[in-house]
Short mmCIF file of C-alpha atoms in Angstrom, two decimals:
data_model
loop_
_atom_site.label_atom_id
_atom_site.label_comp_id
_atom_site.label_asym_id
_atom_site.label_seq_id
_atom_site.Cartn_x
_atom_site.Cartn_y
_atom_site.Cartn_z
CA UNK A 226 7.76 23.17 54.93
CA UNK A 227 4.41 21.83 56.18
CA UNK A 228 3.29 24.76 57.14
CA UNK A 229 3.86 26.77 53.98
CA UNK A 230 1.54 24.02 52.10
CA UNK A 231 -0.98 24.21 54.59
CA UNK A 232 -0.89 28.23 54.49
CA UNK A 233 -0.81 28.78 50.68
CA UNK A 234 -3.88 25.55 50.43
CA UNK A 235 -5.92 27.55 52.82
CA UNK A 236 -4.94 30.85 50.79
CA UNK A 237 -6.08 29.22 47.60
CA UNK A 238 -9.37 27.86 49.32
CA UNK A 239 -10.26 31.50 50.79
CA UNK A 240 -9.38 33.34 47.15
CA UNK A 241 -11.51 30.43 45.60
CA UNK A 242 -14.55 30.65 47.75
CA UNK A 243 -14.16 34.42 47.52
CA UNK A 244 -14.47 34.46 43.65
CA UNK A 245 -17.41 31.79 43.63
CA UNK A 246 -19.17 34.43 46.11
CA UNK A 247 -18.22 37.92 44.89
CA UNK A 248 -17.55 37.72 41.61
CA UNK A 249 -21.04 37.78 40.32
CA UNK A 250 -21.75 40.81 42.52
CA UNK A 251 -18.25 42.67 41.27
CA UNK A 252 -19.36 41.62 37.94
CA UNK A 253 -23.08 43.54 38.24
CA UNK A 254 -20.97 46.59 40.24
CA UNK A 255 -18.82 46.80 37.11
CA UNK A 256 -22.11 47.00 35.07
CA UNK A 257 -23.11 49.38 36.89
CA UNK A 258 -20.53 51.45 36.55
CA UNK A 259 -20.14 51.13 33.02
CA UNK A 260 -23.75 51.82 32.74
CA UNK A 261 -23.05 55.22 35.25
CA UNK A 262 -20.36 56.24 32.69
CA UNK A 263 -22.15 55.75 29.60
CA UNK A 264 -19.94 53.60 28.39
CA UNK A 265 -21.74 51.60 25.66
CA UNK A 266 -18.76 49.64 24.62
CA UNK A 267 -17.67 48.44 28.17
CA UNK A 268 -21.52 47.24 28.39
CA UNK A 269 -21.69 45.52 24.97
CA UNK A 270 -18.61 43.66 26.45
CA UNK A 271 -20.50 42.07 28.98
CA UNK A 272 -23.41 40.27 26.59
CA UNK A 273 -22.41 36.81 25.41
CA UNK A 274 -24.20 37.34 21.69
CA UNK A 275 -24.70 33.96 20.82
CA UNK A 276 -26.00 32.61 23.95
CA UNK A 277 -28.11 35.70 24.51
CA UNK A 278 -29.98 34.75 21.02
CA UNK A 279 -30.00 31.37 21.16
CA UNK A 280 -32.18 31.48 24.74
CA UNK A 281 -34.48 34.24 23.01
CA UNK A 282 -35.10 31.84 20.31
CA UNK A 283 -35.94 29.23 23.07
CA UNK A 284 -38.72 31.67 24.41
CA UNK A 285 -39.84 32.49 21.01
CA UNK A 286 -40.65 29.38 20.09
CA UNK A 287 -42.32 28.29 23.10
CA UNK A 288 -44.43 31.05 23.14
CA UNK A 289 -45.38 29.94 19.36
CA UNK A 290 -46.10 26.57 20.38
CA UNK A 291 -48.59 27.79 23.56
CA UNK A 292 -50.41 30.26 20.99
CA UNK A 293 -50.69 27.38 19.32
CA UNK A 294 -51.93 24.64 21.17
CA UNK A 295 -54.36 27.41 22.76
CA UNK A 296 -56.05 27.67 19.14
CA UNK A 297 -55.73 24.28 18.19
CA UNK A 298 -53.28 25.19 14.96
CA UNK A 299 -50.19 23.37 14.14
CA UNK A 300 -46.73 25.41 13.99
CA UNK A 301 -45.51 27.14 10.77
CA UNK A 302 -41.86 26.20 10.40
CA UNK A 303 -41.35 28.79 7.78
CA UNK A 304 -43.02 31.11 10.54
CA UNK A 305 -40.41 29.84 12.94
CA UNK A 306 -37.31 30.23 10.47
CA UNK A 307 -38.43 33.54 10.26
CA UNK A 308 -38.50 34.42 13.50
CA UNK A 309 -34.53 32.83 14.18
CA UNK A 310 -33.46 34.89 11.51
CA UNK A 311 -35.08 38.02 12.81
CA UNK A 312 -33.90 37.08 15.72
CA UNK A 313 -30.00 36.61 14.13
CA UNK A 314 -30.48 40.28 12.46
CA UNK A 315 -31.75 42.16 15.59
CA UNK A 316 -29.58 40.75 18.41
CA UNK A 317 -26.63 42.44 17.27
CA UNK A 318 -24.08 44.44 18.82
CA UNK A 319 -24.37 47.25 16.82
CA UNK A 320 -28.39 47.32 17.70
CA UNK A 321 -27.66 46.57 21.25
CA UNK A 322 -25.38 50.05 20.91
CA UNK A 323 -27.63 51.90 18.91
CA UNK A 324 -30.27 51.07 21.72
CA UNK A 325 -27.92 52.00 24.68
CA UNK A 326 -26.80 55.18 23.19
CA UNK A 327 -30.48 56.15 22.38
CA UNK A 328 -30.96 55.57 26.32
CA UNK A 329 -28.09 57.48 27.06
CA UNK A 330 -28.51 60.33 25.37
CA UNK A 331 -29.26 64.04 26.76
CA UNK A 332 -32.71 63.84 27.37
CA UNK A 333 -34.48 67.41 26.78
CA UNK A 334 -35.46 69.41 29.50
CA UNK A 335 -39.36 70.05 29.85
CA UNK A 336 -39.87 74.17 29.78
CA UNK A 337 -42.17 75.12 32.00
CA UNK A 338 -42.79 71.99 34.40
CA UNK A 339 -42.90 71.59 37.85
CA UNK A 340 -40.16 71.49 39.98
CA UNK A 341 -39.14 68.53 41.87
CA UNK A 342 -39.91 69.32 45.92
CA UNK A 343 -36.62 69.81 47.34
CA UNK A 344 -34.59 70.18 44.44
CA UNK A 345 -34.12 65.83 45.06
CA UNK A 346 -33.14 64.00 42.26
CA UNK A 347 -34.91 60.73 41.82
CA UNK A 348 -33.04 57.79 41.84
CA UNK A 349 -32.10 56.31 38.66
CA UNK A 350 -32.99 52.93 38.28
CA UNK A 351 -28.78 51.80 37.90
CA UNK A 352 -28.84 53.72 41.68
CA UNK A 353 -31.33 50.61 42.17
CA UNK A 354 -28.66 47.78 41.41
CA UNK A 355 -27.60 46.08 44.10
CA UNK A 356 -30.93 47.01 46.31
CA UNK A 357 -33.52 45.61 44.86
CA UNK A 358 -32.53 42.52 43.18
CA UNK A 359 -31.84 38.90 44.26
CA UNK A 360 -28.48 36.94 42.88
CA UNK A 361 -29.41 33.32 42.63
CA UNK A 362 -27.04 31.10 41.73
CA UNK A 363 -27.84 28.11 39.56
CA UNK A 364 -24.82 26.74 39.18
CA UNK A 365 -21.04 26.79 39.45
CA UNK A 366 -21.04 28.23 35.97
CA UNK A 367 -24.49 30.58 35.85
CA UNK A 368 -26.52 32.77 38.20
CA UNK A 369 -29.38 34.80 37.76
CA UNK A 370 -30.76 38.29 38.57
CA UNK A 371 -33.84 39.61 39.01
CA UNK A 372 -36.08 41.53 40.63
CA UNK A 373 -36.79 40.83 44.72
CA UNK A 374 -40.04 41.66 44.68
CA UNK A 375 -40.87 40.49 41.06
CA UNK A 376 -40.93 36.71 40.43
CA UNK A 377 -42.27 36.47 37.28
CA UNK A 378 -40.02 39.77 35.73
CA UNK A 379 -37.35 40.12 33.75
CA UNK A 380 -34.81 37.44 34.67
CA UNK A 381 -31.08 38.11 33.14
CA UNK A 382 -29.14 35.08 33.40
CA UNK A 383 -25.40 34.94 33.43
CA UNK A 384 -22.59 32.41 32.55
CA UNK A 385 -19.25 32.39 33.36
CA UNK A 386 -16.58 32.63 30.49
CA UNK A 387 -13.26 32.11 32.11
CA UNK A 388 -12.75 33.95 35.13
CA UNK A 389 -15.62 36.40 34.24
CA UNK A 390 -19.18 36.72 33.93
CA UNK A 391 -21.10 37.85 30.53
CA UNK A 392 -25.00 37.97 29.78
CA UNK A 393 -26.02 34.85 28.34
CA UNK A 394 -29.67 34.82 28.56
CA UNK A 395 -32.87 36.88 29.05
CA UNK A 396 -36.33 35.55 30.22
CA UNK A 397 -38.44 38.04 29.83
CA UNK A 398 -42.48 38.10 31.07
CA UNK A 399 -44.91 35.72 29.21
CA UNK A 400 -46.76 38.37 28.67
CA UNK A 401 -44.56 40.39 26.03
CA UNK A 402 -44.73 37.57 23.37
#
C-alpha cells in the first residue's frame, strides 16, 4: 500500500513540474497554430481583455507623466480620462478581430515583380515562434515573451487563468507613445 502512495505522489510531482515547465510553451505552440490556421476566434480566446487594458492604461499614463515632467507641465486629468476611455473603446474583441482578419487576409499578388531566387518562401514571422524568443518566467502565475535578441521590444506578458495561459499584458517600446 506504501508503495502505491509513493508511486502516484511521485506521478503527481512529475505531471506538476511538467505543467509549471511546458505549459507556457504548449500554450504559445497553440498560438501558433491558431495563428497558422487563421483562426481569429481561437486567438481572441487567448487575450485576457481586461487585464490586457488595464496594463496599457498603466503605460499610457506613465508615458503622460514623463512627457510631462520633461516639459515641466502638470497632468490633465480630463486628458487622462480620455485616454482610459479610448483605451476601453479600442481594446475590444471585436477590434482585436477586425485587426487579425485584416492581417489575415489574401494579400494581392504584385504583377510583374521579381521572383524570389529559388522559388523559397520566406519564413513567416509565426515560422519564427519558438526560435527567436525567450520565455521568462516571473512567477508561478505569469511569464513573459519576447524577443532574444531585443531587450527593450515588445514584451507580451501572460497570466495563468486556471489551468491555462491568456494574454494579460503588453509592454510595448517607449518609443511608440
Amino acid at each position: 500500500m506504501r508503495k502505491w502512495i509513493i508511486a502516484i505522489v511521485v506521478v503527481a510531482l512529475v505531471a506538476g513540474a511538467g505543467w509549471y515547465f511546458g505549459s507556457p510553451w504548449w500554450t504559445l505552440y497553440q498560438v501558433k497554430e491558431a495563428a497558422e490556421r487563421k483562426d481569429v476566434d481561437a486567438l481572441i480566446g487567448y487575450i485576457d481583455f481586461d487585464a490586457l487594458r488595464a496594463d496599457l492604461k498603466v503605460q499610457m499614463h506613465e508615458a503622460a507623466r514623463k512627457d510631462a515632467a520633461a516639459d515641466h507641465s502638470p497632468i490633465d486629468p480630463a486628458a487622462e480620462a480620455m485616454a482610459d476611455e479610448s483605451m476601453d473603446s479600442q481594446v475590444t474583441p471585436a477590434n482585436v478581430r477586425s485587426l487579425l482578419r485584416d492581417q489575415f487576409a489574401p494579400k494581392p499578388k504584385a504583377s510583374g515583380g521579381a521572383a524570389t531566387s529559388g522559388g523559397a518562401k520566406s519564413p513567416s514571422p509565426i515560422d519564427q515562434i519558438g526560435k527567436d524568443i525567450a520565455v521568462d518566467r516571473t512567477s508561478f502565475d505569469s511569464f513573459v515573451v519576447q524577443g532574444r535578441d531585443k531587450p527593450d521590444g515588445v514584451r507580451l506578458t501572460f497570466a495563468r487563468r486556471g489551468l491555462g495561459w491568456k494574454l494579460a499584458g503588453l509592454r510595448l517600446p517607449d518609443n511608440l507613445f
